[in-house]
């Protein structure tokens, strides 16, 4: 005579005794799996929000049970199918009831939006007056505008900021990407070397409109700076030896300064005129670990 075993849920199921979440898209297909073992073979009954599933399945070609009621399949996802699904497993030896919550992506996003609004009304929300200016740039899902903001951080005088917003209002995918970016900026906090978050305008987020206020960088971004200065770039990699030649100070091959200058006096200074500041640097010469080559960078 075989030993009786209480029913248990197999790991391949997407339900559990602690509960799981299944995130689905509208109009897609999905299934809930409740694979069980036990001796004698347990009986499976499905419940939705505490009610027997039979009312949903009856005369409904979109929802069906298969594999001895172990799989509840939905051929066409509708928001009315969202809710708590319990897999009631019962035998003479015992009874367990694992469950899952079916959540639609739009509802999940709405919940994130609600939490975000509540957070910003407490911390970062900016009840300001905005004057939008020119467009500064555009990306895959958003665009950036220059703006004057009155009332930011309690200041009556206008503050220049850059405002990031969705390229197309009402696009859930773009809004989700912007929300994720905002969350990252919140966690980063303020730092001298990054573009800092200054606030957010969330009043119309239910309409797909979210504005992120960040510091305005009047000199543009690093990419544009590199593009503007590409003609002044000096490649100090020697094409023959692949060594770094710090003595090469001209981008033009015909310039006398283009050649390798390893015979420079290590203690001599060379003025390199660049925009933006003054800094003094030192560099060891190849083959002379103790020798130092100095360059003084000055503003033009």
PDB file of C-alpha atoms in Angstrom:
ATOM      1  CA  UNK A   1       0.000   0.000   0.000  1.00  0.00           C
ATOM      2  CA  UNK A   2       1.437   3.363  -1.065  1.00  0.00           C
ATOM      3  CA  UNK A   3       2.067   6.015   1.544  1.00  0.00           C
ATOM      4  CA  UNK A   4      -0.277   9.009   1.434  1.00  0.00           C
ATOM      5  CA  UNK A   5       1.335  12.355   0.675  1.00  0.00           C
ATOM      6  CA  UNK A   6      -0.109  15.807   1.316  1.00  0.00           C
ATOM      7  CA  UNK A   7      -0.487  17.954  -1.825  1.00  0.00           C
ATOM      8  CA  UNK A   8       2.259  20.413  -2.744  1.00  0.00           C
ATOM      9  CA  UNK A   9       2.884  22.947  -5.531  1.00  0.00           C
ATOM     10  CA  UNK A  10       5.686  22.337  -8.023  1.00  0.00           C
ATOM     11  CA  UNK A  11       8.279  25.123  -8.589  1.00  0.00           C
ATOM     12  CA  UNK A  12       7.298  25.388 -12.270  1.00  0.00           C
ATOM     13  CA  UNK A  13       3.995  26.985 -11.222  1.00  0.00           C
ATOM     14  CA  UNK A  14       3.492  30.751 -11.343  1.00  0.00           C
ATOM     15  CA  UNK A  15       1.374  30.680  -8.162  1.00  0.00           C
ATOM     16  CA  UNK A  16       2.642  30.218  -4.612  1.00  0.00           C
ATOM     17  CA  UNK A  17       1.404  30.023  -1.036  1.00  0.00           C
ATOM     18  CA  UNK A  18       2.968  33.459  -0.390  1.00  0.00           C
ATOM     19  CA  UNK A  19       1.384  34.878  -3.541  1.00  0.00           C
ATOM     20  CA  UNK A  20       2.860  36.065  -6.842  1.00  0.00           C
ATOM     21  CA  UNK A  21       2.154  38.784  -9.394  1.00  0.00           C
ATOM     22  CA  UNK A  22       1.578  38.266 -13.104  1.00  0.00           C
ATOM     23  CA  UNK A  23       1.949  41.430 -15.183  1.00  0.00           C
ATOM     24  CA  UNK A  24       0.108  41.217 -18.518  1.00  0.00           C
ATOM     25  CA  UNK A  25      -0.571  43.468 -21.487  1.00  0.00           C
ATOM     26  CA  UNK A  26      -4.044  44.211 -22.752  1.00  0.00           C
ATOM     27  CA  UNK A  27      -5.164  41.937 -25.615  1.00  0.00           C
ATOM     28  CA  UNK A  28      -2.246  39.548 -25.126  1.00  0.00           C
ATOM     29  CA  UNK A  29      -2.575  35.910 -24.083  1.00  0.00           C
ATOM     30  CA  UNK A  30      -1.436  34.561 -20.726  1.00  0.00           C
ATOM     31  CA  UNK A  31      -1.938  31.604 -18.409  1.00  0.00           C
ATOM     32  CA  UNK A  32      -1.846  30.748 -14.719  1.00  0.00           C
ATOM     33  CA  UNK A  33      -0.143  27.443 -13.923  1.00  0.00           C
ATOM     34  CA  UNK A  34      -0.763  25.470 -10.736  1.00  0.00           C
ATOM     35  CA  UNK A  35       1.192  22.227 -11.113  1.00  0.00           C
ATOM     36  CA  UNK A  36       0.602  19.930  -8.135  1.00  0.00           C
ATOM     37  CA  UNK A  37       1.617  16.557  -6.764  1.00  0.00           C
ATOM     38  CA  UNK A  38       0.200  14.423  -3.980  1.00  0.00           C
ATOM     39  CA  UNK A  39      -1.112  10.999  -3.089  1.00  0.00           C
ATOM     40  CA  UNK A  40      -3.939  10.467  -3.610  1.00  0.00           C
ATOM     41  CA  UNK A  41      -4.190  12.808  -6.580  1.00  0.00           C
ATOM     42  CA  UNK A  42      -5.561  16.146  -5.365  1.00  0.00           C
ATOM     43  CA  UNK A  43      -8.525  17.977  -6.854  1.00  0.00           C
ATOM     44  CA  UNK A  44      -8.044  21.525  -8.173  1.00  0.00           C
ATOM     45  CA  UNK A  45     -10.679  24.256  -8.032  1.00  0.00           C
ATOM     46  CA  UNK A  46     -10.062  27.815  -9.211  1.00  0.00           C
ATOM     47  CA  UNK A  47     -11.371  30.974  -7.537  1.00  0.00           C
ATOM     48  CA  UNK A  48     -11.276  34.589  -8.713  1.00  0.00           C
ATOM     49  CA  UNK A  49     -11.626  37.225  -6.009  1.00  0.00           C
ATOM     50  CA  UNK A  50     -13.136  34.569  -3.735  1.00  0.00           C
ATOM     51  CA  UNK A  51     -15.731  33.370  -6.257  1.00  0.00           C
ATOM     52  CA  UNK A  52     -15.736  30.106  -8.209  1.00  0.00           C
ATOM     53  CA  UNK A  53     -14.212  30.494 -11.676  1.00  0.00           C
ATOM     54  CA  UNK A  54     -17.037  28.566 -13.343  1.00  0.00           C
ATOM     55  CA  UNK A  55     -19.028  31.746 -13.966  1.00  0.00           C
ATOM     56  CA  UNK A  56     -16.142  33.221 -15.985  1.00  0.00           C
ATOM     57  CA  UNK A  57     -15.441  30.058 -17.977  1.00  0.00           C
ATOM     58  CA  UNK A  58     -19.050  29.213 -18.813  1.00  0.00           C
ATOM     59  CA  UNK A  59     -19.838  30.092 -22.452  1.00  0.00           C
ATOM     60  CA  UNK A  60     -16.538  32.005 -22.706  1.00  0.00           C
ATOM     61  CA  UNK A  61     -14.164  30.987 -25.506  1.00  0.00           C
ATOM     62  CA  UNK A  62     -11.445  33.311 -24.171  1.00  0.00           C
ATOM     63  CA  UNK A  63     -10.878  31.418 -20.903  1.00  0.00           C
ATOM     64  CA  UNK A  64     -10.388  27.669 -20.476  1.00  0.00           C
ATOM     65  CA  UNK A  65      -8.947  24.982 -18.168  1.00  0.00           C
ATOM     66  CA  UNK A  66      -6.613  22.199 -19.285  1.00  0.00           C
ATOM     67  CA  UNK A  67      -4.154  19.589 -17.991  1.00  0.00           C
ATOM     68  CA  UNK A  68      -6.519  18.364 -15.256  1.00  0.00           C
ATOM     69  CA  UNK A  69      -7.360  21.935 -14.257  1.00  0.00           C
ATOM     70  CA  UNK A  70      -3.695  22.715 -13.592  1.00  0.00           C
ATOM     71  CA  UNK A  71      -3.599  25.496 -16.208  1.00  0.00           C
ATOM     72  CA  UNK A  72      -6.044  28.384 -16.438  1.00  0.00           C
ATOM     73  CA  UNK A  73      -5.556  29.884 -19.901  1.00  0.00           C
ATOM     74  CA  UNK A  74      -6.627  33.284 -21.211  1.00  0.00           C
ATOM     75  CA  UNK A  75      -6.520  33.659 -24.991  1.00  0.00           C
ATOM     76  CA  UNK A  76      -7.366  37.359 -24.969  1.00  0.00           C
ATOM     77  CA  UNK A  77      -6.504  39.514 -21.965  1.00  0.00           C
ATOM     78  CA  UNK A  78      -9.083  42.049 -20.873  1.00  0.00           C
ATOM     79  CA  UNK A  79      -8.948  44.322 -17.845  1.00  0.00           C
ATOM     80  CA  UNK A  80     -11.989  42.529 -16.374  1.00  0.00           C
ATOM     81  CA  UNK A  81      -9.723  39.497 -15.889  1.00  0.00           C
ATOM     82  CA  UNK A  82      -7.475  41.389 -13.469  1.00  0.00           C
ATOM     83  CA  UNK A  83      -7.696  40.246  -9.859  1.00  0.00           C
ATOM     84  CA  UNK A  84      -6.712  37.612  -7.332  1.00  0.00           C
ATOM     85  CA  UNK A  85      -6.733  33.999  -8.565  1.00  0.00           C
ATOM     86  CA  UNK A  86      -6.583  31.164  -6.040  1.00  0.00           C
ATOM     87  CA  UNK A  87      -5.773  27.565  -6.873  1.00  0.00           C
ATOM     88  CA  UNK A  88      -7.613  25.516  -4.243  1.00  0.00           C
ATOM     89  CA  UNK A  89      -5.863  22.124  -3.958  1.00  0.00           C
ATOM     90  CA  UNK A  90      -7.570  19.492  -1.833  1.00  0.00           C
ATOM     91  CA  UNK A  91      -7.247  15.780  -1.079  1.00  0.00           C
ATOM     92  CA  UNK A  92      -8.046  13.457   1.829  1.00  0.00           C
ATOM     93  CA  UNK A  93      -4.593  14.206   3.227  1.00  0.00           C
ATOM     94  CA  UNK A  94      -4.614  17.998   3.173  1.00  0.00           C
ATOM     95  CA  UNK A  95      -5.600  21.309   1.617  1.00  0.00           C
ATOM     96  CA  UNK A  96      -3.508  24.236   0.335  1.00  0.00           C
ATOM     97  CA  UNK A  97      -4.480  27.360  -1.583  1.00  0.00           C
ATOM     98  CA  UNK A  98      -1.668  29.127  -3.490  1.00  0.00           C
ATOM     99  CA  UNK A  99      -2.593  32.311  -5.346  1.00  0.00           C
ATOM    100  CA  UNK A 100      -1.473  35.033  -7.720  1.00  0.00           C
ATOM    101  CA  UNK A 101      -2.553  38.571  -8.570  1.00  0.00           C
ATOM    102  CA  UNK A 102      -3.060  39.383 -12.245  1.00  0.00           C
ATOM    103  CA  UNK A 103      -2.170  43.014 -12.927  1.00  0.00           C
ATOM    104  CA  UNK A 104      -2.401  44.817 -16.255  1.00  0.00           C
ATOM    105  CA  UNK A 105       0.523  47.034 -17.243  1.00  0.00           C
ATOM    106  CA  UNK A 106      -1.641  50.145 -17.559  1.00  0.00           C
ATOM    107  CA  UNK A 107      -2.896  49.628 -14.001  1.00  0.00           C
ATOM    108  CA  UNK A 108       0.654  49.075 -12.754  1.00  0.00           C
ATOM    109  CA  UNK A 109       1.718  52.305 -14.431  1.00  0.00           C
ATOM    110  CA  UNK A 110      -1.253  54.142 -12.938  1.00  0.00           C
ATOM    111  CA  UNK A 111      -0.185  52.915  -9.497  1.00  0.00           C
ATOM    112  CA  UNK A 112       3.370  54.162 -10.108  1.00  0.00           C
ATOM    113  CA  UNK A 113       1.972  57.500 -11.232  1.00  0.00           C
ATOM    114  CA  UNK A 114      -0.152  57.766  -8.098  1.00  0.00           C
ATOM    115  CA  UNK A 115       2.805  56.973  -5.838  1.00  0.00           C
ATOM    116  CA  UNK A 116       4.951  59.442  -7.764  1.00  0.00           C
ATOM    117  CA  UNK A 117       2.373  62.223  -7.414  1.00  0.00           C
ATOM    118  CA  UNK A 118       2.039  61.609  -3.675  1.00  0.00           C
ATOM    119  CA  UNK A 119       5.822  61.628  -3.291  1.00  0.00           C
ATOM    120  CA  UNK A 120       6.265  64.877  -5.186  1.00  0.00           C
ATOM    121  CA  UNK A 121       3.518  66.730  -3.403  1.00  0.00           C
ATOM    122  CA  UNK A 122       5.492  65.987  -0.237  1.00  0.00           C
ATOM    123  CA  UNK A 123       9.014  66.590  -1.562  1.00  0.00           C
ATOM    124  CA  UNK A 124       9.796  67.781  -5.074  1.00  0.00           C
ATOM    125  CA  UNK A 125       6.562  69.081  -6.613  1.00  0.00           C
ATOM    126  CA  UNK A 126       7.025  72.531  -8.073  1.00  0.00           C
ATOM    127  CA  UNK A 127       3.905  74.783  -7.962  1.00  0.00           C
ATOM    128  CA  UNK A 128       5.591  77.323 -10.206  1.00  0.00           C
ATOM    129  CA  UNK A 129       4.829  79.603 -13.114  1.00  0.00           C
ATOM    130  CA  UNK A 130       6.525  78.446 -16.316  1.00  0.00           C
ATOM    131  CA  UNK A 131       7.580  80.411 -19.394  1.00  0.00           C
ATOM    132  CA  UNK A 132       8.722  77.957 -22.058  1.00  0.00           C
ATOM    133  CA  UNK A 133      11.457  79.116 -24.431  1.00  0.00           C
ATOM    134  CA  UNK A 134      13.334  77.386 -27.264  1.00  0.00           C
ATOM    135  CA  UNK A 135      13.879  73.670 -27.708  1.00  0.00           C
ATOM    136  CA  UNK A 136      17.362  72.600 -26.604  1.00  0.00           C
ATOM    137  CA  UNK A 137      17.321  69.045 -27.880  1.00  0.00           C
ATOM    138  CA  UNK A 138      15.329  65.918 -28.611  1.00  0.00           C
ATOM    139  CA  UNK A 139      15.828  62.203 -28.022  1.00  0.00           C
ATOM    140  CA  UNK A 140      14.217  58.822 -28.616  1.00  0.00           C
ATOM    141  CA  UNK A 141      11.264  59.401 -26.319  1.00  0.00           C
ATOM    142  CA  UNK A 142      11.568  62.960 -25.044  1.00  0.00           C
ATOM    143  CA  UNK A 143      12.568  66.533 -25.709  1.00  0.00           C
ATOM    144  CA  UNK A 144      14.216  69.288 -23.674  1.00  0.00           C
ATOM    145  CA  UNK A 145      13.096  72.919 -23.543  1.00  0.00           C
ATOM    146  CA  UNK A 146      14.689  75.998 -22.045  1.00  0.00           C
ATOM    147  CA  UNK A 147      12.341  77.670 -19.559  1.00  0.00           C
ATOM    148  CA  UNK A 148      12.057  80.491 -17.057  1.00  0.00           C
ATOM    149  CA  UNK A 149      10.489  79.376 -13.769  1.00  0.00           C
ATOM    150  CA  UNK A 150       9.104  81.707 -11.119  1.00  0.00           C
ATOM    151  CA  UNK A 151       8.603  80.382  -7.605  1.00  0.00           C
ATOM    152  CA  UNK A 152      11.238  77.649  -7.757  1.00  0.00           C
ATOM    153  CA  UNK A 153      12.544  76.960  -4.231  1.00  0.00           C
ATOM    154  CA  UNK A 154      10.475  79.893  -3.019  1.00  0.00           C
ATOM    155  CA  UNK A 155      12.311  82.416  -5.206  1.00  0.00           C
ATOM    156  CA  UNK A 156      10.285  85.205  -6.790  1.00  0.00           C
ATOM    157  CA  UNK A 157      12.972  85.957  -9.369  1.00  0.00           C
ATOM    158  CA  UNK A 158      12.885  83.703 -12.476  1.00  0.00           C
ATOM    159  CA  UNK A 159      15.290  80.768 -12.649  1.00  0.00           C
ATOM    160  CA  UNK A 160      16.583  79.352 -15.929  1.00  0.00           C
ATOM    161  CA  UNK A 161      16.072  75.600 -16.110  1.00  0.00           C
ATOM    162  CA  UNK A 162      15.930  72.832 -18.684  1.00  0.00           C
ATOM    163  CA  UNK A 163      12.647  70.911 -18.786  1.00  0.00           C
ATOM    164  CA  UNK A 164      12.553  67.295 -19.955  1.00  0.00           C
ATOM    165  CA  UNK A 165       9.192  66.066 -21.190  1.00  0.00           C
ATOM    166  CA  UNK A 166       7.664  63.342 -23.350  1.00  0.00           C
ATOM    167  CA  UNK A 167       7.885  63.873 -27.072  1.00  0.00           C
ATOM    168  CA  UNK A 168       4.272  62.768 -27.487  1.00  0.00           C
ATOM    169  CA  UNK A 169       1.800  63.287 -24.648  1.00  0.00           C
ATOM    170  CA  UNK A 170      -0.292  60.255 -23.756  1.00  0.00           C
ATOM    171  CA  UNK A 171       2.312  57.712 -24.889  1.00  0.00           C
ATOM    172  CA  UNK A 172       2.508  55.274 -21.955  1.00  0.00           C
ATOM    173  CA  UNK A 173       5.851  53.818 -23.062  1.00  0.00           C
ATOM    174  CA  UNK A 174       7.514  57.232 -23.207  1.00  0.00           C
ATOM    175  CA  UNK A 175       5.937  58.277 -19.909  1.00  0.00           C
ATOM    176  CA  UNK A 176       7.171  55.102 -18.234  1.00  0.00           C
ATOM    177  CA  UNK A 177      10.719  55.775 -19.458  1.00  0.00           C
ATOM    178  CA  UNK A 178      10.569  59.338 -18.126  1.00  0.00           C
ATOM    179  CA  UNK A 179       9.262  58.137 -14.746  1.00  0.00           C
ATOM    180  CA  UNK A 180      12.151  55.670 -14.482  1.00  0.00           C
ATOM    181  CA  UNK A 181      14.622  58.440 -15.304  1.00  0.00           C
ATOM    182  CA  UNK A 182      13.055  60.632 -12.629  1.00  0.00           C
ATOM    183  CA  UNK A 183      13.334  57.869 -10.031  1.00  0.00           C
ATOM    184  CA  UNK A 184      17.030  57.442 -10.843  1.00  0.00           C
ATOM    185  CA  UNK A 185      17.642  61.177 -10.446  1.00  0.00           C
ATOM    186  CA  UNK A 186      15.861  61.140  -7.077  1.00  0.00           C
ATOM    187  CA  UNK A 187      18.103  58.358  -5.805  1.00  0.00           C
ATOM    188  CA  UNK A 188      21.267  60.021  -7.147  1.00  0.00           C
ATOM    189  CA  UNK A 189      20.663  63.215  -5.221  1.00  0.00           C
ATOM    190  CA  UNK A 190      22.713  66.358  -5.815  1.00  0.00           C
ATOM    191  CA  UNK A 191      26.364  66.324  -6.865  1.00  0.00           C
ATOM    192  CA  UNK A 192      28.785  68.862  -8.290  1.00  0.00           C
ATOM    193  CA  UNK A 193      29.640  66.751 -11.353  1.00  0.00           C
ATOM    194  CA  UNK A 194      26.142  65.889 -12.602  1.00  0.00           C
ATOM    195  CA  UNK A 195      23.151  67.795 -13.932  1.00  0.00           C
ATOM    196  CA  UNK A 196      20.989  68.026 -10.814  1.00  0.00           C
ATOM    197  CA  UNK A 197      17.263  67.575 -10.393  1.00  0.00           C
ATOM    198  CA  UNK A 198      15.522  70.816  -9.387  1.00  0.00           C
ATOM    199  CA  UNK A 199      11.911  69.674  -9.270  1.00  0.00           C
ATOM    200  CA  UNK A 200       9.050  68.195 -11.261  1.00  0.00           C
ATOM    201  CA  UNK A 201       5.654  69.278 -12.538  1.00  0.00           C
ATOM    202  CA  UNK A 202       3.213  66.381 -12.015  1.00  0.00           C
ATOM    203  CA  UNK A 203      -0.218  68.044 -12.021  1.00  0.00           C
ATOM    204  CA  UNK A 204      -1.157  66.619 -15.439  1.00  0.00           C
ATOM    205  CA  UNK A 205       0.511  63.218 -15.175  1.00  0.00           C
ATOM    206  CA  UNK A 206      -2.894  61.520 -15.488  1.00  0.00           C
ATOM    207  CA  UNK A 207      -2.983  62.986 -19.017  1.00  0.00           C
ATOM    208  CA  UNK A 208       0.480  61.656 -19.834  1.00  0.00           C
ATOM    209  CA  UNK A 209       2.290  64.930 -19.079  1.00  0.00           C
ATOM    210  CA  UNK A 210       5.338  64.924 -16.800  1.00  0.00           C
ATOM    211  CA  UNK A 211       7.953  67.666 -16.679  1.00  0.00           C
ATOM    212  CA  UNK A 212      11.349  67.107 -15.072  1.00  0.00           C
ATOM    213  CA  UNK A 213      13.195  70.295 -14.122  1.00  0.00           C
ATOM    214  CA  UNK A 214      16.991  70.072 -14.208  1.00  0.00           C
ATOM    215  CA  UNK A 215      19.849  72.564 -14.111  1.00  0.00           C
ATOM    216  CA  UNK A 216      20.390  74.496 -17.341  1.00  0.00           C
ATOM    217  CA  UNK A 217      23.890  74.017 -18.793  1.00  0.00           C
ATOM    218  CA  UNK A 218      24.544  77.147 -20.844  1.00  0.00           C
ATOM    219  CA  UNK A 219      27.634  75.660 -22.516  1.00  0.00           C
ATOM    220  CA  UNK A 220      25.737  72.664 -23.894  1.00  0.00           C
ATOM    221  CA  UNK A 221      26.593  69.014 -23.422  1.00  0.00           C
ATOM    222  CA  UNK A 222      29.898  67.152 -23.714  1.00  0.00           C
ATOM    223  CA  UNK A 223      29.021  65.672 -27.111  1.00  0.00           C
ATOM    224  CA  UNK A 224      28.465  69.098 -28.687  1.00  0.00           C
ATOM    225  CA  UNK A 225      31.667  70.437 -27.098  1.00  0.00           C
ATOM    226  CA  UNK A 226      33.699  67.573 -28.589  1.00  0.00           C
ATOM    227  CA  UNK A 227      32.068  68.082 -31.988  1.00  0.00           C
ATOM    228  CA  UNK A 228      32.810  71.814 -31.944  1.00  0.00           C
ATOM    229  CA  UNK A 229      36.425  71.255 -30.908  1.00  0.00           C
ATOM    230  CA  UNK A 230      37.195  68.315 -33.208  1.00  0.00           C
ATOM    231  CA  UNK A 231      39.450  70.461 -35.440  1.00  0.00           C
ATOM    232  CA  UNK A 232      41.570  71.319 -32.390  1.00  0.00           C
ATOM    233  CA  UNK A 233      42.003  67.709 -31.304  1.00  0.00           C
ATOM    234  CA  UNK A 234      45.657  66.695 -30.889  1.00  0.00           C
ATOM    235  CA  UNK A 235      46.366  63.000 -31.261  1.00  0.00           C
ATOM    236  CA  UNK A 236      49.371  62.330 -29.038  1.00  0.00           C
ATOM    237  CA  UNK A 237      49.565  58.631 -29.942  1.00  0.00           C
ATOM    238  CA  UNK A 238      52.715  58.009 -31.985  1.00  0.00           C
ATOM    239  CA  UNK A 239      51.636  56.187 -35.204  1.00  0.00           C
ATOM    240  CA  UNK A 240      54.884  54.173 -35.257  1.00  0.00           C
ATOM    241  CA  UNK A 241      55.419  53.167 -31.631  1.00  0.00           C
ATOM    242  CA  UNK A 242      51.853  53.620 -30.310  1.00  0.00           C
ATOM    243  CA  UNK A 243      53.380  55.459 -27.344  1.00  0.00           C
ATOM    244  CA  UNK A 244      51.924  58.662 -25.936  1.00  0.00           C
ATOM    245  CA  UNK A 245      54.037  61.621 -27.066  1.00  0.00           C
ATOM    246  CA  UNK A 246      53.219  64.465 -24.678  1.00  0.00           C
ATOM    247  CA  UNK A 247      55.490  66.775 -26.649  1.00  0.00           C
ATOM    248  CA  UNK A 248      53.217  66.716 -29.688  1.00  0.00           C
ATOM    249  CA  UNK A 249      51.250  69.956 -29.462  1.00  0.00           C
ATOM    250  CA  UNK A 250      49.912  70.469 -32.967  1.00  0.00           C
ATOM    251  CA  UNK A 251      47.145  68.642 -34.844  1.00  0.00           C
ATOM    252  CA  UNK A 252      48.811  69.337 -38.223  1.00  0.00           C
ATOM    253  CA  UNK A 253      51.404  66.829 -39.592  1.00  0.00           C
ATOM    254  CA  UNK A 254      53.381  69.581 -41.413  1.00  0.00           C
ATOM    255  CA  UNK A 255      53.792  71.657 -38.262  1.00  0.00           C
ATOM    256  CA  UNK A 256      57.269  71.392 -36.633  1.00  0.00           C
ATOM    257  CA  UNK A 257      55.539  70.840 -33.299  1.00  0.00           C
ATOM    258  CA  UNK A 258      53.826  67.721 -34.716  1.00  0.00           C
ATOM    259  CA  UNK A 259      56.972  65.564 -34.463  1.00  0.00           C
ATOM    260  CA  UNK A 260      58.118  63.650 -31.420  1.00  0.00           C
ATOM    261  CA  UNK A 261      59.901  65.915 -28.914  1.00  0.00           C
ATOM    262  CA  UNK A 262      61.488  63.511 -26.466  1.00  0.00           C
ATOM    263  CA  UNK A 263      64.615  65.705 -26.311  1.00  0.00           C
ATOM    264  CA  UNK A 264      62.730  68.486 -24.548  1.00  0.00           C
ATOM    265  CA  UNK A 265      64.176  69.779 -21.299  1.00  0.00           C
ATOM    266  CA  UNK A 266      62.149  67.931 -18.649  1.00  0.00           C
ATOM    267  CA  UNK A 267      62.150  70.984 -16.410  1.00  0.00           C
ATOM    268  CA  UNK A 268      60.936  73.344 -19.143  1.00  0.00           C
ATOM    269  CA  UNK A 269      57.360  74.606 -19.301  1.00  0.00           C
ATOM    270  CA  UNK A 270      55.263  74.758 -22.446  1.00  0.00           C
ATOM    271  CA  UNK A 271      52.260  77.062 -22.670  1.00  0.00           C
ATOM    272  CA  UNK A 272      49.173  75.422 -24.204  1.00  0.00           C
ATOM    273  CA  UNK A 273      46.416  77.941 -24.770  1.00  0.00           C
ATOM    274  CA  UNK A 274      42.959  76.424 -24.312  1.00  0.00           C
ATOM    275  CA  UNK A 275      39.612  77.934 -23.330  1.00  0.00           C
ATOM    276  CA  UNK A 276      38.106  77.232 -19.960  1.00  0.00           C
ATOM    277  CA  UNK A 277      40.740  77.460 -17.224  1.00  0.00           C
ATOM    278  CA  UNK A 278      44.326  77.261 -16.015  1.00  0.00           C
ATOM    279  CA  UNK A 279      45.879  74.050 -14.709  1.00  0.00           C
ATOM    280  CA  UNK A 280      49.417  72.713 -14.341  1.00  0.00           C
ATOM    281  CA  UNK A 281      50.119  69.054 -15.077  1.00  0.00           C
ATOM    282  CA  UNK A 282      53.129  66.722 -14.911  1.00  0.00           C
ATOM    283  CA  UNK A 283      53.907  63.598 -16.955  1.00  0.00           C
ATOM    284  CA  UNK A 284      56.765  61.081 -16.837  1.00  0.00           C
ATOM    285  CA  UNK A 285      58.781  60.757 -20.031  1.00  0.00           C
ATOM    286  CA  UNK A 286      59.113  57.327 -21.620  1.00  0.00           C
ATOM    287  CA  UNK A 287      62.415  55.650 -20.765  1.00  0.00           C
ATOM    288  CA  UNK A 288      63.169  58.181 -17.966  1.00  0.00           C
ATOM    289  CA  UNK A 289      61.090  57.246 -14.919  1.00  0.00           C
ATOM    290  CA  UNK A 290      62.598  60.032 -12.834  1.00  0.00           C
ATOM    291  CA  UNK A 291      62.170  62.741 -15.487  1.00  0.00           C
ATOM    292  CA  UNK A 292      59.067  64.944 -15.494  1.00  0.00           C
ATOM    293  CA  UNK A 293      57.561  66.884 -18.380  1.00  0.00           C
ATOM    294  CA  UNK A 294      55.502  69.894 -17.336  1.00  0.00           C
ATOM    295  CA  UNK A 295      52.845  71.746 -19.286  1.00  0.00           C
ATOM    296  CA  UNK A 296      51.084  74.915 -18.190  1.00  0.00           C
ATOM    297  CA  UNK A 297      47.554  75.320 -19.566  1.00  0.00           C
ATOM    298  CA  UNK A 298      46.290  78.881 -19.694  1.00  0.00           C
ATOM    299  CA  UNK A 299      43.099  80.530 -20.856  1.00  0.00           C
ATOM    300  CA  UNK A 300      42.877  82.381 -24.132  1.00  0.00           C
TER     301      UNK A 300
END
